[in-house]
Coordinates of C-alpha atoms in Angstrom, one line a residue:
W1406 CA -9.9 -6.7 122.2
A1407 CA -7.4 -5.6 119.3
D1408 CA -5.0 -2.7 119.9
S1409 CA -2.6 -2.9 117.0
D1410 CA -0.7 0.2 117.8
G1411 CA -0.6 -0.2 121.4
D1412 CA -1.9 3.1 122.4
G1413 CA -4.7 1.9 124.5
Y1414 CA -7.5 2.4 122.0
G1415 CA -9.2 -0.5 120.4
D1416 CA -9.2 -1.4 116.6
N1417 CA -12.7 -2.0 116.4
Y1418 CA -15.2 1.1 115.5
E1419 CA -18.7 1.7 115.6
N1420 CA -19.2 4.6 113.1
T1421 CA -20.3 3.4 109.6
S1422 CA -19.2 6.5 107.8
W1423 CA -15.6 5.5 108.5
D1424 CA -16.0 2.9 105.9
T1425 CA -16.0 5.5 103.3
Y1426 CA -12.5 7.0 104.3
R1427 CA -11.0 4.2 106.1
P1428 CA -8.5 2.0 104.3
S1429 CA -9.7 -1.7 104.1
T1430 CA -6.1 -3.0 104.9
W1431 CA -6.3 -1.2 108.5
P1432 CA -7.2 -3.6 111.3
G1433 CA -10.5 -3.7 112.9
L1434 CA -14.0 -4.4 112.8
L1435 CA -17.3 -2.5 112.6
L1436 CA -19.0 -3.3 115.8
S1437 CA -22.0 -1.2 117.1
A1438 CA -20.9 -1.9 120.8
A1439 CA -17.5 -0.9 120.2
N1440 CA -16.4 2.0 122.6
E1441 CA -13.2 4.1 122.6
P1442 CA -12.3 3.1 119.2
D1443 CA -9.1 4.3 117.6
V1444 CA -9.5 6.5 114.6
F1445 CA -5.8 5.9 113.5
P1446 CA -5.4 1.9 114.8
L1447 CA -1.9 2.1 113.2
D1448 CA -0.3 5.4 114.5
R1449 CA 0.1 5.1 118.2
T1450 CA 0.4 9.0 118.5
Q1451 CA -3.0 9.6 117.2
H1452 CA -6.5 8.2 118.0
M1453 CA -8.9 11.0 117.9
D1454 CA -10.3 13.4 115.0
S1455 CA -12.7 15.8 116.3
D1456 CA -13.5 17.5 112.8
G1457 CA -13.6 14.6 110.8
D1458 CA -10.8 15.5 108.2
W1459 CA -8.8 12.0 109.1
V1460 CA -6.1 14.3 110.7
G1461 CA -5.3 13.3 114.4
D1462 CA -6.1 15.9 117.0
N1463 CA -3.1 15.2 119.0
A1464 CA -0.8 18.3 118.8
Q1465 CA 2.4 16.3 119.8
S1466 CA 2.3 14.0 116.9
D1467 CA 4.3 14.5 113.7
R1468 CA 0.9 14.4 111.8
A1469 CA -1.2 16.6 114.2
D1470 CA -4.0 18.6 112.9
A1471 CA -3.2 22.4 112.7
C1472 CA -7.1 23.3 113.0
P1473 CA -8.4 20.2 115.0
N1474 CA -12.0 22.0 115.3
E1475 CA -12.2 22.8 111.4
W1476 CA -12.2 20.3 108.7
G1477 CA -9.4 21.0 106.2
D1478 CA -7.6 19.0 103.7
S1479 CA -4.3 21.3 103.4
Q1480 CA -1.2 19.3 103.5
F1481 CA 1.8 21.3 102.5
D1482 CA 2.4 24.2 105.0
R1483 CA 0.1 22.6 107.7
L1484 CA -2.1 19.8 108.0
G1485 CA -6.0 19.5 108.2
C1486 CA -6.9 23.4 107.6
P1487 CA -9.2 25.0 105.0
D1488 CA -8.0 25.0 101.6
T1489 CA -10.4 26.7 99.4
D1490 CA -8.7 26.3 96.1
S1491 CA -7.5 22.7 97.0
D1492 CA -3.9 23.4 96.0
G1493 CA -2.5 21.7 99.3
Y1494 CA -1.6 25.1 100.8
S1495 CA -4.0 26.3 103.8
N1496 CA -5.9 29.5 103.6
P1497 CA -4.3 32.3 105.7
S1498 CA -5.5 33.2 108.9
A1499 CA -4.4 35.9 111.5
N1500 CA -1.8 33.4 113.2
W1501 CA -0.8 31.7 110.1
P1502 CA -0.2 34.3 107.3
S1503 CA 1.4 33.6 103.8
T1504 CA 5.1 34.2 103.9
T1505 CA 7.8 35.3 101.2
D1506 CA 9.8 32.0 102.0
C1507 CA 6.9 30.2 100.8
F1508 CA 6.5 28.0 103.8
G1509 CA 3.4 30.1 105.1
A1510 CA -0.4 30.1 104.2
D1511 CA -1.5 30.4 100.6
A1512 CA -0.8 33.9 99.4
F1513 CA -3.7 33.2 96.5
P1514 CA -6.3 31.0 98.3
D1515 CA -8.6 31.3 95.4
D1516 CA -6.1 30.4 92.6
P1517 CA -5.2 26.4 92.6
T1518 CA -2.1 27.5 90.2
Q1519 CA -0.4 29.9 92.7
W1520 CA 0.1 29.8 96.4
C1521 CA 3.5 31.9 96.8
D1522 CA 4.6 35.6 96.3
E1523 CA 8.1 35.8 97.1
D1524 CA 8.5 39.5 96.3
N1525 CA 4.9 40.3 97.7
D1526 CA 3.8 42.2 94.6
G1527 CA 0.5 40.3 94.0
F1528 CA 2.1 38.2 91.4
G1529 CA 2.6 34.4 91.9
S1530 CA 6.1 32.9 92.0
N1531 CA 4.9 29.6 90.3
P1532 CA 6.0 30.3 86.5
D1533 CA 3.5 27.9 85.3
G1534 CA 0.5 29.3 87.0
N1535 CA -2.0 31.8 86.3
Q1536 CA -0.5 35.3 85.8
P1537 CA 3.1 34.3 87.0
D1538 CA 5.6 37.0 88.2
D1539 CA 8.3 37.6 85.6
C1540 CA 10.5 39.1 88.3
P1541 CA 9.7 36.8 91.2
N1542 CA 12.4 38.2 93.6
N1543 CA 12.0 41.9 92.7
A1544 CA 8.7 43.5 93.5
G1545 CA 7.1 45.4 90.6
T1546 CA 3.7 46.7 89.3
S1547 CA 4.2 46.2 85.5
T1548 CA 1.3 44.2 83.6
V1549 CA 1.8 44.6 80.0
D1550 CA 5.1 43.4 78.6
R1551 CA 6.1 41.5 82.0
R1552 CA 4.3 40.8 85.1
G1553 CA 5.6 42.0 88.4
C1554 CA 8.7 43.7 87.3
V1555 CA 9.6 47.4 88.3
D1556 CA 7.6 50.0 86.3
R1557 CA 8.9 53.3 87.5
D1558 CA 6.7 55.5 85.5
G1559 CA 3.5 53.4 86.2
D1560 CA 2.5 52.9 82.6
G1561 CA 2.2 49.1 82.7
Y1562 CA 5.4 48.3 81.0
S1563 CA 8.3 47.3 82.9
N1564 CA 11.6 49.5 83.1
A1565 CA 13.6 47.0 81.2
G1566 CA 11.0 46.8 78.1
D1567 CA 10.2 50.6 78.4
P1568 CA 12.3 52.8 76.1
F1569 CA 10.8 55.7 78.1
P1570 CA 11.0 54.4 81.7
D1571 CA 10.3 57.7 83.1
D1572 CA 7.7 59.1 80.9
P1573 CA 4.2 57.4 81.6
T1574 CA 2.7 58.5 78.2
Q1575 CA 5.3 56.7 76.0
W1576 CA 6.6 53.0 76.1
S1577 CA 7.3 52.0 72.5
D1578 CA 9.8 53.1 70.1
R1579 CA 9.6 50.6 67.0
D1580 CA 12.1 52.6 64.8
G1581 CA 14.3 53.3 67.6
D1582 CA 14.5 57.1 66.9
N1583 CA 14.0 57.8 70.7
R1584 CA 10.5 59.4 69.7
G1585 CA 7.4 57.6 71.4
D1586 CA 4.9 55.4 69.1
N1587 CA 1.8 56.7 71.2
A1588 CA 0.5 59.5 69.1
S1589 CA -1.2 61.1 72.1
G1590 CA 1.9 60.9 74.4
N1591 CA 4.8 63.4 75.0
N1592 CA 6.7 64.1 72.0
P1593 CA 5.2 61.8 69.7
D1594 CA 6.9 60.1 66.7
V1595 CA 4.6 60.8 63.5
F1596 CA 6.3 58.2 61.4
P1597 CA 6.9 55.4 64.2
D1598 CA 8.4 53.0 61.5
D1599 CA 10.8 55.2 60.1
T1600 CA 14.0 56.1 61.7
S1601 CA 14.6 59.1 59.5
Q1602 CA 11.4 60.9 60.3
W1603 CA 9.4 61.7 63.3
K1604 CA 7.7 64.9 62.9
D1605 CA 5.2 66.3 60.1
S1606 CA 4.6 70.0 60.9
D1607 CA 2.3 70.8 58.3
G1608 CA 0.5 67.4 58.4
D1609 CA 0.7 66.4 54.8
G1610 CA 2.0 62.9 55.4
Y1611 CA 5.8 64.0 54.5
G1612 CA 8.5 64.2 57.2
D1613 CA 9.8 67.5 58.3
N1614 CA 13.5 66.0 57.9
P1615 CA 14.3 66.8 54.1
G1616 CA 17.1 64.2 54.1
G1617 CA 14.9 61.4 55.4
N1618 CA 12.5 59.3 53.8
N1619 CA 9.9 60.9 52.0
G1620 CA 11.2 64.4 53.2
D1621 CA 9.1 67.5 53.0
A1622 CA 10.6 70.2 50.8
F1623 CA 8.0 72.6 52.1
P1624 CA 7.5 71.8 55.8
S1625 CA 5.1 74.5 56.4
D1626 CA 3.1 73.9 53.4
P1627 CA 0.5 71.3 53.6
T1628 CA 0.0 71.2 49.9
Q1629 CA 3.6 71.0 48.7
W1630 CA 6.1 68.5 49.7
S1631 CA 8.0 67.6 46.6
D1632 CA 10.3 69.8 44.4
E1633 CA 12.3 67.2 41.9
D1634 CA 13.9 70.1 39.8
S1635 CA 14.8 72.1 42.8
D1636 CA 13.7 75.3 41.3
G1637 CA 11.6 76.3 44.7
Y1638 CA 8.2 75.4 43.1
G1639 CA 6.2 72.4 44.5
D1640 CA 5.5 69.5 42.0
N1641 CA 1.9 69.5 43.1
T1642 CA 0.2 71.5 40.4
D1643 CA -2.8 72.0 42.3
G1644 CA -1.3 73.2 45.4
T1645 CA 0.3 76.5 46.3
R1646 CA 2.7 78.0 43.7
G1647 CA 2.6 74.7 41.9
D1648 CA 5.4 74.0 39.3
V1649 CA 3.7 73.6 36.0
C1650 CA 6.9 71.8 34.8
P1651 CA 7.8 69.8 37.8
L1652 CA 10.8 67.7 36.4
E1653 CA 12.5 70.9 34.5
Y1654 CA 14.2 73.6 36.3
G1655 CA 12.8 76.8 35.3
E1656 CA 12.6 80.4 36.7
S1657 CA 9.2 81.6 35.3
Q1658 CA 6.9 83.2 37.6
E1659 CA 3.8 83.3 35.5
P1660 CA 0.8 81.3 36.7
L1661 CA 0.5 79.4 33.4
S1662 CA 4.4 78.5 33.1
R1663 CA 5.3 78.7 36.6
G1664 CA 8.6 77.1 37.2
C1665 CA 9.0 76.2 33.6
P1666 CA 12.2 76.5 31.2
D1667 CA 12.4 78.2 27.7
S1668 CA 14.4 75.2 26.0
D1669 CA 14.7 76.7 22.5
L1670 CA 15.3 80.2 24.2
D1671 CA 12.8 81.9 21.6
G1672 CA 11.4 84.1 24.4
V1673 CA 8.3 81.5 25.1
T1674 CA 8.1 79.3 28.0
D1675 CA 7.9 75.5 27.0
P1676 CA 4.2 75.0 28.2
L1677 CA 3.2 77.9 26.1
D1678 CA 5.3 77.0 23.2
A1679 CA 4.0 74.7 20.8
F1680 CA 7.3 73.8 19.4
P1681 CA 9.3 73.9 22.5
D1682 CA 12.5 72.7 21.0
D1683 CA 12.3 74.7 17.8
P1684 CA 13.5 78.3 17.9
F1685 CA 11.8 79.3 15.1
Q1686 CA 8.5 78.2 15.8
W1687 CA 6.2 78.9 18.8
E1688 CA 2.6 78.8 17.8
D1689 CA 0.3 76.5 15.8
S1690 CA -3.1 78.3 15.3
D1691 CA -4.8 75.3 13.6
G1692 CA -3.2 72.7 15.9
D1693 CA -1.9 70.5 13.1
G1694 CA 1.7 70.2 13.9
Y1695 CA 3.2 72.9 11.8
G1696 CA 4.2 76.3 13.1
D1697 CA 2.7 79.6 12.0
N1698 CA 6.1 81.1 11.2
T1699 CA 5.9 80.8 7.3
K1700 CA 9.4 82.5 7.0
V1701 CA 11.2 79.3 7.8
P1702 CA 11.0 76.3 5.5
N1703 CA 9.1 74.1 8.2
G1704 CA 6.3 76.5 8.5
D1705 CA 2.6 76.0 7.8
D1706 CA 1.4 76.5 4.3
C1707 CA -2.2 76.7 5.3
V1708 CA -2.0 78.5 8.7
D1709 CA -5.6 78.8 9.4
V1710 CA -6.7 75.2 8.3
F1711 CA -5.8 72.0 9.7
G1712 CA -3.9 69.6 7.6
K1713 CA -1.0 66.9 7.5
S1714 CA 0.5 67.3 4.1
F1715 CA 4.2 67.4 3.8
E1716 CA 5.1 66.4 0.3
E1717 CA 5.8 68.5 -2.6
G1718 CA 7.0 71.4 -0.2
R1719 CA 3.5 72.0 1.0
Q1720 CA 3.3 71.5 4.9
G1721 CA 0.2 71.6 7.1
C1722 CA -2.6 71.5 4.2
P1723 CA -5.7 69.4 4.0
D1724 CA -4.7 65.9 3.1
A1725 CA -8.0 63.9 3.2
D1726 CA -6.5 60.6 2.3
L1727 CA -3.5 61.2 4.6
D1728 CA -0.8 60.1 2.0
G1729 CA 1.2 63.3 2.5
Y1730 CA 0.2 65.2 -0.3
A1731 CA -2.2 68.0 0.2
D1732 CA -5.5 67.8 -1.5
V1733 CA -4.8 70.7 -4.1
D1734 CA -1.7 68.6 -5.5
D1735 CA -3.3 65.2 -5.3
V1736 CA -5.0 63.9 -8.2
F1737 CA -6.6 61.4 -6.2
P1738 CA -7.5 63.1 -3.1
D1739 CA -9.4 60.3 -1.4
D1740 CA -7.0 57.6 -2.4
F1741 CA -4.1 57.2 0.1
E1742 CA -2.5 55.0 -2.1
Q1743 CA -2.4 57.3 -5.3
W1744 CA -1.6 61.0 -5.9
S1745 CA -0.1 61.5 -9.5
D1746 CA -1.2 60.5 -13.0
F1747 CA 1.5 61.2 -15.4
D1748 CA -0.3 59.9 -18.4
G1749 CA -3.8 61.3 -17.3
D1750 CA -5.6 58.2 -18.1
G1751 CA -7.4 58.4 -14.8
Y1752 CA -5.1 55.5 -13.1
G1753 CA -2.7 56.4 -10.6
D1754 CA 1.0 55.9 -11.0
N1755 CA 1.7 53.6 -8.2
Y1756 CA 1.2 50.2 -9.4
Y1757 CA 0.2 47.4 -6.9
W1758 CA -0.8 43.9 -7.5
E1759 CA -1.6 40.7 -5.9
N1760 CA -1.3 37.3 -7.6
I1761 CA -4.6 35.5 -8.1
T1762 CA -5.4 31.7 -9.1
E1763 CA -8.5 31.3 -11.4
A1764 CA -9.7 28.2 -13.2
D1765 CA -8.3 27.9 -16.8
T1766 CA -11.9 27.7 -18.9
D1767 CA -9.8 26.9 -22.2
N1768 CA -8.3 23.8 -20.2
V1769 CA -10.4 22.0 -17.8
G1770 CA -8.6 21.1 -14.6
M1771 CA -5.9 23.6 -15.3
F1772 CA -5.5 27.1 -13.6
I1773 CA -3.9 30.5 -14.6
T1774 CA -2.3 33.1 -12.4
L1775 CA -3.6 36.6 -12.8
R1776 CA -2.9 39.9 -11.2
Q1777 CA -5.5 41.7 -8.9
Q1778 CA -4.3 45.2 -9.6
R1779 CA -4.4 48.8 -8.1
G1780 CA -3.1 51.7 -10.0
D1781 CA -1.5 52.2 -13.6
A1782 CA 0.5 49.3 -15.0
F1783 CA 1.7 51.7 -17.5
P1784 CA 2.1 55.1 -16.2
E1785 CA 3.7 56.8 -19.3
I1786 CA 1.1 55.4 -21.9
A1787 CA -2.1 57.1 -21.8
S1788 CA -3.9 54.3 -23.7
Q1789 CA -2.8 51.4 -21.4
W1790 CA -3.3 50.8 -17.6
S1791 CA -3.8 47.1 -17.2
D1792 CA -1.8 44.0 -17.4
M1793 CA -3.6 41.3 -15.7
D1794 CA -1.2 38.5 -16.9
G1795 CA 1.9 40.8 -16.0
D1796 CA 4.0 40.1 -19.2
G1797 CA 4.3 43.9 -19.8
W1798 CA 1.7 44.2 -22.7
G1799 CA -1.5 46.1 -22.2
D1800 CA -4.9 44.8 -22.0
N1801 CA -6.7 47.7 -23.9
Q1802 CA -7.4 46.2 -27.3
N1803 CA -8.4 49.7 -28.5
S1804 CA -4.9 51.0 -28.0
S1805 CA -2.1 51.5 -30.4
N1806 CA 0.7 51.0 -28.1
R1807 CA 1.8 47.5 -26.6
V1808 CA -1.3 45.8 -27.3
D1809 CA -1.6 42.2 -25.7
N1810 CA -3.7 39.9 -27.9
F1811 CA -3.8 37.5 -25.3
P1812 CA -4.4 39.3 -22.0
L1813 CA -4.8 36.3 -20.1
R1814 CA -1.7 34.4 -21.0
A1815 CA 1.6 35.6 -20.0
T1816 CA 3.7 34.0 -22.5
Q1817 CA 1.8 35.4 -25.6
W1818 CA 0.9 38.9 -26.9
N1819 CA 1.6 39.1 -30.6
D1820 CA -0.6 37.5 -33.2
F1821 CA 0.8 38.4 -36.8
D1822 CA -1.5 36.4 -38.7
G1823 CA -4.5 37.0 -36.5
D1824 CA -5.6 33.2 -36.2
G1825 CA -5.7 33.4 -32.3
F1826 CA -2.4 31.8 -31.8
G1827 CA 0.5 33.7 -30.4
D1828 CA 3.7 34.3 -32.1
N1829 CA 6.2 33.8 -29.0
A1830 CA 7.6 30.1 -29.6
V1831 CA 10.0 29.9 -26.7
S1832 CA 9.9 26.9 -24.6
G1833 CA 7.0 26.7 -22.3
A1834 CA 4.8 29.3 -24.2
Y1835 CA 1.1 28.8 -24.5
Q1836 CA 0.1 27.3 -27.7
P1837 CA 2.6 29.0 -29.8
D1838 CA 1.9 29.5 -33.5
A1839 CA 3.9 27.2 -35.8
C1840 CA 2.9 29.3 -38.8
P1841 CA 3.2 32.9 -37.4
K1842 CA 2.9 34.6 -40.8
E1843 CA 0.2 32.2 -42.1
P1844 CA -3.5 32.1 -40.6
G1845 CA -4.5 28.5 -39.7
T1846 CA -6.7 26.7 -37.4
S1847 CA -4.6 23.5 -36.8
T1848 CA -4.4 22.1 -33.1
A1849 CA -3.3 18.6 -33.3
N1850 CA 0.0 17.3 -32.3
D1851 CA 1.0 20.6 -30.6
E1852 CA 1.0 22.2 -33.8
F1853 CA -1.0 25.3 -33.6
G1854 CA -2.2 28.0 -36.1
C1855 CA -1.1 26.4 -39.5
P1856 CA -3.4 25.9 -42.5
D1857 CA -6.1 23.1 -42.0
S1858 CA -8.0 22.9 -45.1
D1859 CA -10.3 20.3 -44.0
S1860 CA -10.6 21.5 -40.6
D1861 CA -9.9 18.0 -38.9
G1862 CA -7.1 19.7 -36.5
V1863 CA -4.3 18.5 -38.2
A1864 CA -1.8 20.9 -40.3
D1865 CA -2.1 20.3 -44.0
A1866 CA 1.6 19.9 -44.2
A1867 CA 1.2 16.7 -42.0
D1868 CA -2.3 15.6 -43.1
P1869 CA -2.0 12.6 -45.6
C1870 CA -5.3 13.7 -47.0
P1871 CA -5.3 17.5 -46.5
W1872 CA -8.7 17.9 -48.2
D1873 CA -10.4 14.9 -46.5
P1874 CA -11.7 15.7 -43.0
D1875 CA -12.3 11.9 -42.5
V1876 CA -8.5 10.7 -42.8
S1877 CA -5.9 12.5 -40.7
Q1878 CA -3.5 9.6 -39.9
G1879 CA -1.2 7.7 -42.1
S1880 CA 1.2 8.5 -45.0
R1881 CA 0.3 10.3 -48.2
S1882 CA 1.7 7.0 -50.3
T1883 CA -0.8 4.6 -48.3
A1884 CA -3.7 6.7 -47.5
V1885 CA -6.8 6.6 -49.6
C1886 CA -8.5 9.8 -49.7
S1887 CA -12.0 10.4 -50.7
I1888 CA -11.2 13.9 -51.4
T1889 CA -7.8 14.4 -53.4
S1890 CA -8.0 18.1 -54.2
D1891 CA -9.3 21.7 -53.4
P1892 CA -13.2 21.4 -54.1
N1893 CA -13.3 25.0 -54.9
A1894 CA -10.6 24.7 -57.6
K1895 CA -11.9 25.2 -61.2
S1896 CA -11.8 22.2 -63.8
D1897 CA -10.9 22.1 -67.5
D1898 CA -13.8 22.0 -70.1
D1899 CA -11.7 20.4 -73.1
G1900 CA -12.4 16.8 -71.8
G1901 CA -8.8 15.7 -72.8
G1902 CA -7.7 12.7 -70.9
L1903 CA -10.5 12.5 -68.4
S1904 CA -13.0 9.8 -69.3
F1905 CA -15.8 10.9 -66.6
L1906 CA -15.8 14.0 -68.8
S1907 CA -17.2 11.9 -71.7
G1908 CA -20.6 11.7 -69.9
D1909 CA -23.5 14.0 -69.3
T1910 CA -22.8 17.6 -69.1
G1911 CA -25.5 18.3 -66.7
T1912 CA -24.5 15.7 -64.3
L1913 CA -20.9 16.8 -64.4
Q1914 CA -22.3 20.2 -63.6
L1915 CA -24.4 19.2 -60.7
M1916 CA -21.5 17.4 -59.1
G1917 CA -19.2 20.2 -59.4
G1918 CA -21.5 22.5 -57.7
V1919 CA -22.2 20.0 -54.6
I1920 CA -18.5 19.9 -54.3
I1921 CA -18.1 23.8 -54.5
F1922 CA -20.9 24.0 -51.9
L1923 CA -19.4 21.6 -49.5
L1924 CA -16.0 23.3 -49.8
A1925 CA -17.5 26.6 -49.2
L1926 CA -19.1 25.2 -46.0
I1927 CA -16.0 24.0 -44.9
V1928 CA -13.9 27.4 -45.3
V1929 CA -16.9 29.3 -43.7
A1930 CA -16.9 26.9 -40.8
Q1931 CA -13.2 27.1 -40.4
F1932 CA -13.1 30.8 -40.0
A1933 CA -16.3 30.9 -38.1
R1934 CA -14.5 28.7 -35.6
A1935 CA -11.6 31.2 -35.5
A1936 CA -13.9 34.2 -35.1
G1937 CA -16.0 32.4 -32.1
K1938 CA -12.8 31.3 -30.7
R1939 CA -11.7 35.0 -30.7
K1940 CA -15.0 36.3 -29.7
A1941 CA -14.9 33.9 -26.6
M1942 CA -11.7 35.2 -25.4
A1943 CA -12.6 38.7 -25.9
A1944 CA -15.6 38.0 -23.7
K1945 CA -13.9 36.0 -21.4
R1946 CA -11.2 39.1 -21.1
D1947 CA -14.0 41.6 -20.6
D1948 CA -15.5 39.7 -17.9
Q1949 CA -12.4 39.1 -15.9
L1950 CA -11.6 42.7 -16.4
A1951 CA -14.9 43.7 -15.1
Q1952 CA -14.6 41.4 -12.0
A1953 CA -10.9 42.5 -11.3
S1954 CA -12.5 46.1 -11.5
L1955 CA -15.0 45.3 -8.9
A1956 CA -12.7 43.4 -6.7
E1957 CA -10.3 46.3 -7.0
E1958 CA -13.1 48.9 -6.0
E1959 CA -14.3 46.7 -3.0
E1960 CA -10.7 46.2 -1.6
R1961 CA -10.1 50.0 -2.1
R1962 CA -13.5 50.6 0.0
Q1963 CA -12.5 48.2 2.5
A1964 CA -9.2 49.8 2.9
W1965 CA -10.7 53.3 3.6
I1966 CA -13.2 51.7 6.0
Q1967 CA -10.2 50.5 8.1
H1968 CA -8.3 53.7 7.6
Y1969 CA -11.4 55.6 9.2
L1970 CA -11.8 53.1 11.7
A1971 CA -8.1 53.4 12.7
E1972 CA -8.8 57.4 13.1
G1973 CA -12.0 56.7 15.3
N1974 CA -13.8 58.3 12.4
Y1975 CA -16.9 56.0 12.5
A1976 CA -19.1 58.3 10.6
E1977 CA -17.0 58.2 7.5
A1978 CA -16.4 54.5 7.7
R1979 CA -20.3 54.1 8.3
A1980 CA -21.0 56.3 4.9
L1981 CA -18.8 53.6 3.2
G1982 CA -21.2 50.8 4.2
W1983 CA -19.4 49.7 7.7
E1984 CA -22.2 48.5 10.0
G1985 CA -20.8 48.6 13.6
T1986 CA -22.1 50.3 16.5
E1987 CA -18.8 52.0 17.9
G1988 CA -18.8 55.6 18.2
L1989 CA -22.5 55.8 18.5
P1990 CA -24.1 57.0 21.8
E1991 CA -25.5 54.4 24.0
W1992 CA -29.1 55.6 23.4
K1993 CA -28.7 55.1 19.7
Q1994 CA -26.9 51.5 20.1
Y1995 CA -29.9 50.7 22.4
E1996 CA -32.4 51.9 19.8
M1997 CA -30.7 49.8 17.3
Q1998 CA -30.7 46.6 19.5
Q1999 CA -34.5 47.3 20.0
Q2000 CA -35.1 47.5 16.3
A2001 CA -33.4 44.5 15.5
A2002 CA -35.0 42.5 18.1
Q2003 CA -38.4 43.8 16.9
E2004 CA -37.6 42.7 13.5
A2005 CA -36.3 39.4 14.5
A2006 CA -39.6 38.8 16.3
I2007 CA -41.8 39.4 13.1
P2008 CA -43.0 36.0 11.8
T2009 CA -42.1 34.9 8.6
M2010 CA -44.4 33.1 5.9
M2011 CA -42.8 29.9 6.9
D2012 CA -43.5 30.4 10.6
L2013 CA -47.3 31.2 9.5
E2014 CA -47.4 28.3 7.4
K2015 CA -46.5 26.1 10.5
L2016 CA -49.3 27.6 12.5

């Protein structure tokens, strides 16, 4: 009953499948009894759709199905025809082909991104689609650099991108030298990234153009390419006619000196000349750096024996300690610090020392500075060689020349009265003798070496009771002295004026004997003390001299070890006690390591006790 578009076909319909595609806004109802329904109730030009693609069959309509009997969803070039790739353009047919104006069928029915080929070269015109045509209006076959552009030589590269558009074997020229980069093509560039080179006739990797980069000075010789000195001989010494002196122009053709000069013009080319810059020397038989020609001043004095001596006018002779003096001239051939001994005392004339600090055993808490010496401190005095305190007086007490009575005190050396106190009384001198010509043992009040009859440390001149050891302070006018005179002095026998002489003679004799005995003990003790002090000082001096000698010997041994190690002479260093493994063969090092490991594995008594 309803016909919204007035075309004589009703709006109602009986096909339930139409509900899937029919818009809900269209008029009409689903009725099983409906007949002659209008498939398009709002389009008076269409009412029927034979193939069910919802495009009307009426060819007179603006929206007519171009393929009324074949389902299709194309919509751009024509409506209702098959569109395999669903891009809106119909598949081409016999009566509807693709066209270059893009109004025909799909030129690429299986590619949803392309549909038109304006130049008909097989590449789509859609620049955003698959394999777009870079030259859409100009048919071409290029595929590598650009698609669909003219490729005259058919090598896949477009003419515009091909430096060799008429040569199918070449298409690239990175360095722009007009030689193709394809090594298998025509006229290939062996050096595609070097504008100055393109050919390598001998295949040695160096270009034939001698003025270019890495140019080959010998383009036909694969073993030579460089000639730095331009003498015509190649710098590769292992190649054909190699230059033995590649950096020096030379004309020698001898195999051992080919291309070498004779710098000193002595007739011997430099490679064969042991002294190429010395016209007076050319051979060195023993290889010690001194020439065999002994007729000139710089000749080798020991032609057939290797040596490094150069002092005393003797060159090239053995010099074991390398001090420059030949062993035959060296008084100390194994000591590189010494070579002469003017006074013949066995100590070298070169004197070296380092100051060391030691505790002063005579003054607790104090220290003294002594010398650790090497060589002879008195190279012209045969009886002296050591000066531990550095005062210029020798330590050898048996000498008659410049003997230092105080070898450990730098400010004392003479002791005229022999009491153990030095005669030097200048400010700062150690314990200067206040009575240098009179022996004594006084030490109190910084008054050393004066007579001290009672041995109390105070000099008699300052002692109020010089014979009484129990009184050492006060004045003589007030001090009470138990002993007022020398107990050893003889007494008178006349008895005149002495009341105590009126007594028993035997008693007086006994008292006198006791006093004499006591005074004798005091005198003996005084001299024993001085002698003991001198003996202790001598023993200490001897001990320090011995220690200094040992230290000097150890330092000399270590110096020689370092000397041999620097030379790489490990055998000599090892002979002096060095325990390193350098220079030993690997098997020997391994053997030593294994032995050490075995010794370390042996249990000690402590280990056994723990068990």
